[in-house]
PDB file of C-alpha atoms in Angstrom:
ATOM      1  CA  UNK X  29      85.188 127.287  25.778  1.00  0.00           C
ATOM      2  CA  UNK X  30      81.381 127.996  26.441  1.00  0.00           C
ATOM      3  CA  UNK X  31      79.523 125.401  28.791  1.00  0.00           C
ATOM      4  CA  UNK X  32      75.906 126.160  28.372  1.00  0.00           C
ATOM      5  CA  UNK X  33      73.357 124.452  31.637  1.00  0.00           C
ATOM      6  CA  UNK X  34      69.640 124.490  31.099  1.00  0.00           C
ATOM      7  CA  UNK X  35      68.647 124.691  34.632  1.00  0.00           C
ATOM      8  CA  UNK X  36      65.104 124.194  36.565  1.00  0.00           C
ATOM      9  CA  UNK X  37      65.350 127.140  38.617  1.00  0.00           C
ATOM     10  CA  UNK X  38      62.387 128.722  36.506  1.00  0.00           C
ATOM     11  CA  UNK X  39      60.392 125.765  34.888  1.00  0.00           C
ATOM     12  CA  UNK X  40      60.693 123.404  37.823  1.00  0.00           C
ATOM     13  CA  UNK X  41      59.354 126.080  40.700  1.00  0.00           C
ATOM     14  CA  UNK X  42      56.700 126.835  38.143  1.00  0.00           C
ATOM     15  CA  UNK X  43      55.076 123.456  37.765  1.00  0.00           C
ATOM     16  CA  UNK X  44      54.775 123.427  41.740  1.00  0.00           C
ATOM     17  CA  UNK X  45      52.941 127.072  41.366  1.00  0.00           C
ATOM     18  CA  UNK X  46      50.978 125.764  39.056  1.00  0.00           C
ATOM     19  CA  UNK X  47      52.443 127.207  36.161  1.00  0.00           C
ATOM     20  CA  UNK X  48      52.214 131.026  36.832  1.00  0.00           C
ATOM     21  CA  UNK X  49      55.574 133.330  36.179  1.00  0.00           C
ATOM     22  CA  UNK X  50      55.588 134.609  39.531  1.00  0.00           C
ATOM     23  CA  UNK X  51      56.925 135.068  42.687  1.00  0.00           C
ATOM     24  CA  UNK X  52      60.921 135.388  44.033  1.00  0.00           C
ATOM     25  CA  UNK X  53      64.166 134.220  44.221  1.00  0.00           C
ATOM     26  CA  UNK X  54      62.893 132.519  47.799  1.00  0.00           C
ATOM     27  CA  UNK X  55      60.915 129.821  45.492  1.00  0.00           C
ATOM     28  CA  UNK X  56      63.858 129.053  42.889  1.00  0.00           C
ATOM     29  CA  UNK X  57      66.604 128.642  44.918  1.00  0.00           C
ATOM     30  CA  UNK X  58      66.648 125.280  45.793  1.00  0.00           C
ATOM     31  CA  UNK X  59      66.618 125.107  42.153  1.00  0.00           C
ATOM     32  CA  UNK X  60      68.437 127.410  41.107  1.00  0.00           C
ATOM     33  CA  UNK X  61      71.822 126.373  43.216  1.00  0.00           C
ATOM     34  CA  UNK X  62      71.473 122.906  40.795  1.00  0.00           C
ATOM     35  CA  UNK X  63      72.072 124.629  37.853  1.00  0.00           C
ATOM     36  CA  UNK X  64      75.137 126.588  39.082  1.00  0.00           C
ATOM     37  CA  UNK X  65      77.164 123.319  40.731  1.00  0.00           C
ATOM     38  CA  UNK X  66      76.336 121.440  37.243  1.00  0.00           C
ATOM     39  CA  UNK X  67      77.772 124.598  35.629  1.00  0.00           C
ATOM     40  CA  UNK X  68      80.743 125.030  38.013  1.00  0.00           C
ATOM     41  CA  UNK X  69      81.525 121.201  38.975  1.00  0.00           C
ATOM     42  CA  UNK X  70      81.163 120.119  34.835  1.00  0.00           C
ATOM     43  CA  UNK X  71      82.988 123.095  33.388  1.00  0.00           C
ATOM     44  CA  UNK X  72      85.639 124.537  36.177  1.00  0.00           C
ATOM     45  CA  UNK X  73      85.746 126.395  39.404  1.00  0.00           C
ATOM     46  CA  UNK X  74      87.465 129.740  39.931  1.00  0.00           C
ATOM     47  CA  UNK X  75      84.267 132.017  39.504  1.00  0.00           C
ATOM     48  CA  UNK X  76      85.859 135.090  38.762  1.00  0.00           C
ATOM     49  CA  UNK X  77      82.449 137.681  38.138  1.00  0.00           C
ATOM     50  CA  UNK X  78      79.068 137.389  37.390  1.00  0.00           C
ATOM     51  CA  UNK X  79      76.770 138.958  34.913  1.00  0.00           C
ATOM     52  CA  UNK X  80      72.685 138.203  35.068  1.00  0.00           C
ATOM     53  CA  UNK X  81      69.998 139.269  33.369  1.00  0.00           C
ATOM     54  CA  UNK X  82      66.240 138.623  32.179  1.00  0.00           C
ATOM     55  CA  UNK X  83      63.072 139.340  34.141  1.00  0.00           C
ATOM     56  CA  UNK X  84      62.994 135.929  36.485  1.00  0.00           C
ATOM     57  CA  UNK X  85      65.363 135.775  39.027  1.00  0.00           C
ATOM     58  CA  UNK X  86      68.492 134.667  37.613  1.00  0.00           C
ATOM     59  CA  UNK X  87      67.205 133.476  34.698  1.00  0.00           C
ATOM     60  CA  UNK X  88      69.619 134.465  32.409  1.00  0.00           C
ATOM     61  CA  UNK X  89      73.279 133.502  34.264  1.00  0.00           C
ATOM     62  CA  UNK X  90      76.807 134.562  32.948  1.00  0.00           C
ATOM     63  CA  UNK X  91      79.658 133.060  35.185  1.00  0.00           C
ATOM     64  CA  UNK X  92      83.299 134.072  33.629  1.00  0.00           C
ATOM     65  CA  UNK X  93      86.041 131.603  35.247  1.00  0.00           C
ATOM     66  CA  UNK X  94      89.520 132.875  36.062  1.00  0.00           C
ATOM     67  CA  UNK X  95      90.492 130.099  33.081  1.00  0.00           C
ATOM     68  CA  UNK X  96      88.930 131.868  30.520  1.00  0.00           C
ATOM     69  CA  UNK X  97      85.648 129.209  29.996  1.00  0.00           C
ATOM     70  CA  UNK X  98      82.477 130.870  29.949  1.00  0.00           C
ATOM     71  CA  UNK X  99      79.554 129.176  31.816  1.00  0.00           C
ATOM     72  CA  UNK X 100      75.482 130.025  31.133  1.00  0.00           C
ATOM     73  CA  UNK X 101      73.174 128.836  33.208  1.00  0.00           C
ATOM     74  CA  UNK X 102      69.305 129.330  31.846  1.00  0.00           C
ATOM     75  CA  UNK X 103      66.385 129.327  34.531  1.00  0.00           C
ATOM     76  CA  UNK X 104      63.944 130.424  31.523  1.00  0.00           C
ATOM     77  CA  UNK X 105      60.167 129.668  32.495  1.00  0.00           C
ATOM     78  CA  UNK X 106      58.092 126.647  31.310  1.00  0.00           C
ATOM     79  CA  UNK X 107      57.221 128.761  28.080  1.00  0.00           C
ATOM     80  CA  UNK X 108      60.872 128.072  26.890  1.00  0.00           C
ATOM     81  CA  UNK X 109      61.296 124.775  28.313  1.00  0.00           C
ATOM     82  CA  UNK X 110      58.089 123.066  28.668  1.00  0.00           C
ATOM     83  CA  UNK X 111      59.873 119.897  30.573  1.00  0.00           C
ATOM     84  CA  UNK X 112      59.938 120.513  33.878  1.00  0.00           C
ATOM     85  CA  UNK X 113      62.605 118.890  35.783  1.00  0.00           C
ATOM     86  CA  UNK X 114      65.250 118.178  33.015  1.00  0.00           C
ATOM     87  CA  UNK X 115      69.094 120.101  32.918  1.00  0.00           C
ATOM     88  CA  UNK X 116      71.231 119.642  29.890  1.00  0.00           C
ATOM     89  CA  UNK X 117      74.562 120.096  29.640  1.00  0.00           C
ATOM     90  CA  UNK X 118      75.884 121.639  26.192  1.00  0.00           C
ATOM     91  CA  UNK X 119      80.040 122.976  25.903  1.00  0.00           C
ATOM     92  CA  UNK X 120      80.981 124.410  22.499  1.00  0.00           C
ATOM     93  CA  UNK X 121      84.723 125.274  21.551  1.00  0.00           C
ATOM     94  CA  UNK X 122      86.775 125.951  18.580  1.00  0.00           C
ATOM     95  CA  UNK X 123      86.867 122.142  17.500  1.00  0.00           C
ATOM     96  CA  UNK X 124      83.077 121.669  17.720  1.00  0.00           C
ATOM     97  CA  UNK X 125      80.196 121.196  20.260  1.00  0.00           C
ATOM     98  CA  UNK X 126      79.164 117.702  22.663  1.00  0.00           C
ATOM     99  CA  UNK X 127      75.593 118.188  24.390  1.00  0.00           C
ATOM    100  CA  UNK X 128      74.122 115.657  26.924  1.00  0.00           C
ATOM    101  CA  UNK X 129      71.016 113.403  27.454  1.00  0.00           C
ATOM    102  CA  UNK X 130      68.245 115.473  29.654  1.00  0.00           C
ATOM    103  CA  UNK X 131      69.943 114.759  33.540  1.00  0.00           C
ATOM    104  CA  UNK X 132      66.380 114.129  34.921  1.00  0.00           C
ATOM    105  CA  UNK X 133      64.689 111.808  37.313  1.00  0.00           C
ATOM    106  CA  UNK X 134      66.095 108.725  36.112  1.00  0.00           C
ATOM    107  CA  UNK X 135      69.626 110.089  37.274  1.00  0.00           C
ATOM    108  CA  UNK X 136      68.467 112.316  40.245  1.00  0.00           C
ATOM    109  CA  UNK X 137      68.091 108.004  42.252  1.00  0.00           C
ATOM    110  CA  UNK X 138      71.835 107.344  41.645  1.00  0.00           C
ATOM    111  CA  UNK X 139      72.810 111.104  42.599  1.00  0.00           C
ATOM    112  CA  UNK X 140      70.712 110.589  46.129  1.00  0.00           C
ATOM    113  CA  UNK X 141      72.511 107.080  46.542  1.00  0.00           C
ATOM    114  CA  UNK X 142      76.003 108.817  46.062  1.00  0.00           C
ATOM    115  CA  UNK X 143      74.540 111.743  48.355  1.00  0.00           C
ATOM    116  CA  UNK X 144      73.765 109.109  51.291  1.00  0.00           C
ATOM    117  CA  UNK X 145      76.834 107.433  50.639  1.00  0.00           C
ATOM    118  CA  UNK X 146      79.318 110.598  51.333  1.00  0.00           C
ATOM    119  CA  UNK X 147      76.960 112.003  53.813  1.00  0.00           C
ATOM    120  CA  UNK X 148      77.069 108.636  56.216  1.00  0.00           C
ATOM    121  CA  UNK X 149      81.362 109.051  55.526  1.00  0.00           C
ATOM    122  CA  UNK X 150      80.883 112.356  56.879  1.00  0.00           C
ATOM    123  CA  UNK X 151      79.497 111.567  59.890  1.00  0.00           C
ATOM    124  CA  UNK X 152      82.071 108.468  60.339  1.00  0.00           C
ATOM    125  CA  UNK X 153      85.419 110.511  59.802  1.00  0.00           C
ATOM    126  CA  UNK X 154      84.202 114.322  60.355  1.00  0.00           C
ATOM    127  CA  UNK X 155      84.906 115.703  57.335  1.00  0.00           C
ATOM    128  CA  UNK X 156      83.256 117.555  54.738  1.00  0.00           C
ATOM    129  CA  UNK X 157      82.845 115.307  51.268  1.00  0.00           C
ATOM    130  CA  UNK X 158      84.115 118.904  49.483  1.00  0.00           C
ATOM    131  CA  UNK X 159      85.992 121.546  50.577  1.00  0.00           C
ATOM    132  CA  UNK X 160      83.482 123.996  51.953  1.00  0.00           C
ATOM    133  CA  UNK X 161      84.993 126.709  49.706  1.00  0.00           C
ATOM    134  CA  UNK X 162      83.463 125.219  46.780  1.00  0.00           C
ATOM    135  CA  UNK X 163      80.325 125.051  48.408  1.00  0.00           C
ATOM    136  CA  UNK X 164      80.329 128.983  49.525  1.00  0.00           C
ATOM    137  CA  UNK X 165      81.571 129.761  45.787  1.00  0.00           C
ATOM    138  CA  UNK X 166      78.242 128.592  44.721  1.00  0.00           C
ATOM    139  CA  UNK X 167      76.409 130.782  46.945  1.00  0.00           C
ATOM    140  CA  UNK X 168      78.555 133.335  46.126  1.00  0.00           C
ATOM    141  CA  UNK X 169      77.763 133.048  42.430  1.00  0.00           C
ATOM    142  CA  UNK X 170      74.146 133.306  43.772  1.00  0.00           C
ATOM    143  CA  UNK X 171      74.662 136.201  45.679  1.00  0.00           C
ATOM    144  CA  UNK X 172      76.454 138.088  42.570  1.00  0.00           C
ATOM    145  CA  UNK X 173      73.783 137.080  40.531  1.00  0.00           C
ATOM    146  CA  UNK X 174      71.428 138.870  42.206  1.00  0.00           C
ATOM    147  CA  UNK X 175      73.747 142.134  42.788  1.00  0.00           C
ATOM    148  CA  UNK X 176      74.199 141.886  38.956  1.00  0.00           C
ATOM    149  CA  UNK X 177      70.456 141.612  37.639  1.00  0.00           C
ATOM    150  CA  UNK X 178      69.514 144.635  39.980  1.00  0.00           C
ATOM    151  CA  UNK X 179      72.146 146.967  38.601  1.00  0.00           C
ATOM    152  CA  UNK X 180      72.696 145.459  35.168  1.00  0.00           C
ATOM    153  CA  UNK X 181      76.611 144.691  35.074  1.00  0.00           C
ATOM    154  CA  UNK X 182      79.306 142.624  35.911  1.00  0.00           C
ATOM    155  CA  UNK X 183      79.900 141.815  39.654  1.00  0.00           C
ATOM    156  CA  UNK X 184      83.316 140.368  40.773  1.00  0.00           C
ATOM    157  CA  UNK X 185      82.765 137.571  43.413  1.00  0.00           C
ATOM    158  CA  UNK X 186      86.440 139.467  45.027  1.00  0.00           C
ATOM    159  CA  UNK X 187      83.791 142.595  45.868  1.00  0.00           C
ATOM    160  CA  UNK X 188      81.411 140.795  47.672  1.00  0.00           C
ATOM    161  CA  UNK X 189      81.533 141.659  51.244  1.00  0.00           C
TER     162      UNK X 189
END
């Protein structure tokens, strides 16, 4: 299976810079790190390596699973996607394709209320709402990402140090 995410990590940091293709990784991020948990919480965990390319940071985001499913991630610029702060959510297999509605504002108010809602049980019982592994495999994936657009290959999240 492929799961395809159209992210905001390029658009999105864009429209706050008013438009212009520029600057790092240090302004996408926060962006950025969306795109990945859709990818990883909607299509599996068990990032096995990373391969990145394109000329934005991370733009163009290949995460292979230890399952076998395939996940891309897309932080194109505005030029590509003119919305700004839309993902979609596409998976395609042998037996046919299912995409989603734009996940945008609209949905971001119920996310937040869900957000509050596990944060406030945090602080009552102590415990993380997710293990924290699947929170540092995300920023592993980032972290890959970035190894893998500099030297233009495959990095295996077992190699980072």
């Amino acid at each position: 299976m492929l799961g395809v995410v159209k992210g905001v990590g390029g658009a999105f940091s864009q429209e706050l810079k008013g438009k212009a293709v520029a600057g790092g990784i240090e302004e996408r991020l926060a962006y950025i790190i969306h795109g990945i948990a859709l990818g990883i919480n909607l299509f599996g965990k068990g990032v096995e390596w990373v391969e990145c390319m394109g000329t934005l940071p991370l733009e163009y985001l290949h995460i292979h699973l230890k399952s076998g499913v395939e996940i891309l991630v897309m932080n194109t610029s505005v030029d590509f996607f003119p919305e700004s702060c839309s993902f979609y959510a596409a998976a395609y297999s042998k037996f046919g394709a299912v995409h989603s509605q734009p996940i945008g504002d609209p949905e971001f108010i119920g996310g937040a209320a869900k957000i509050l809602r596990l944060f406030k049980k945090m602080i009552q019982t102590g415990k993380p709402p997710v293990p924290y592994e699947d929170i540092l495999e995300h920023i592993a994936v980032v972290e890959a990402g970035q190894i893998a657009q500099k030297k233009g290959g495959r990095v295996y999240l077992k190699d980072l140090t």
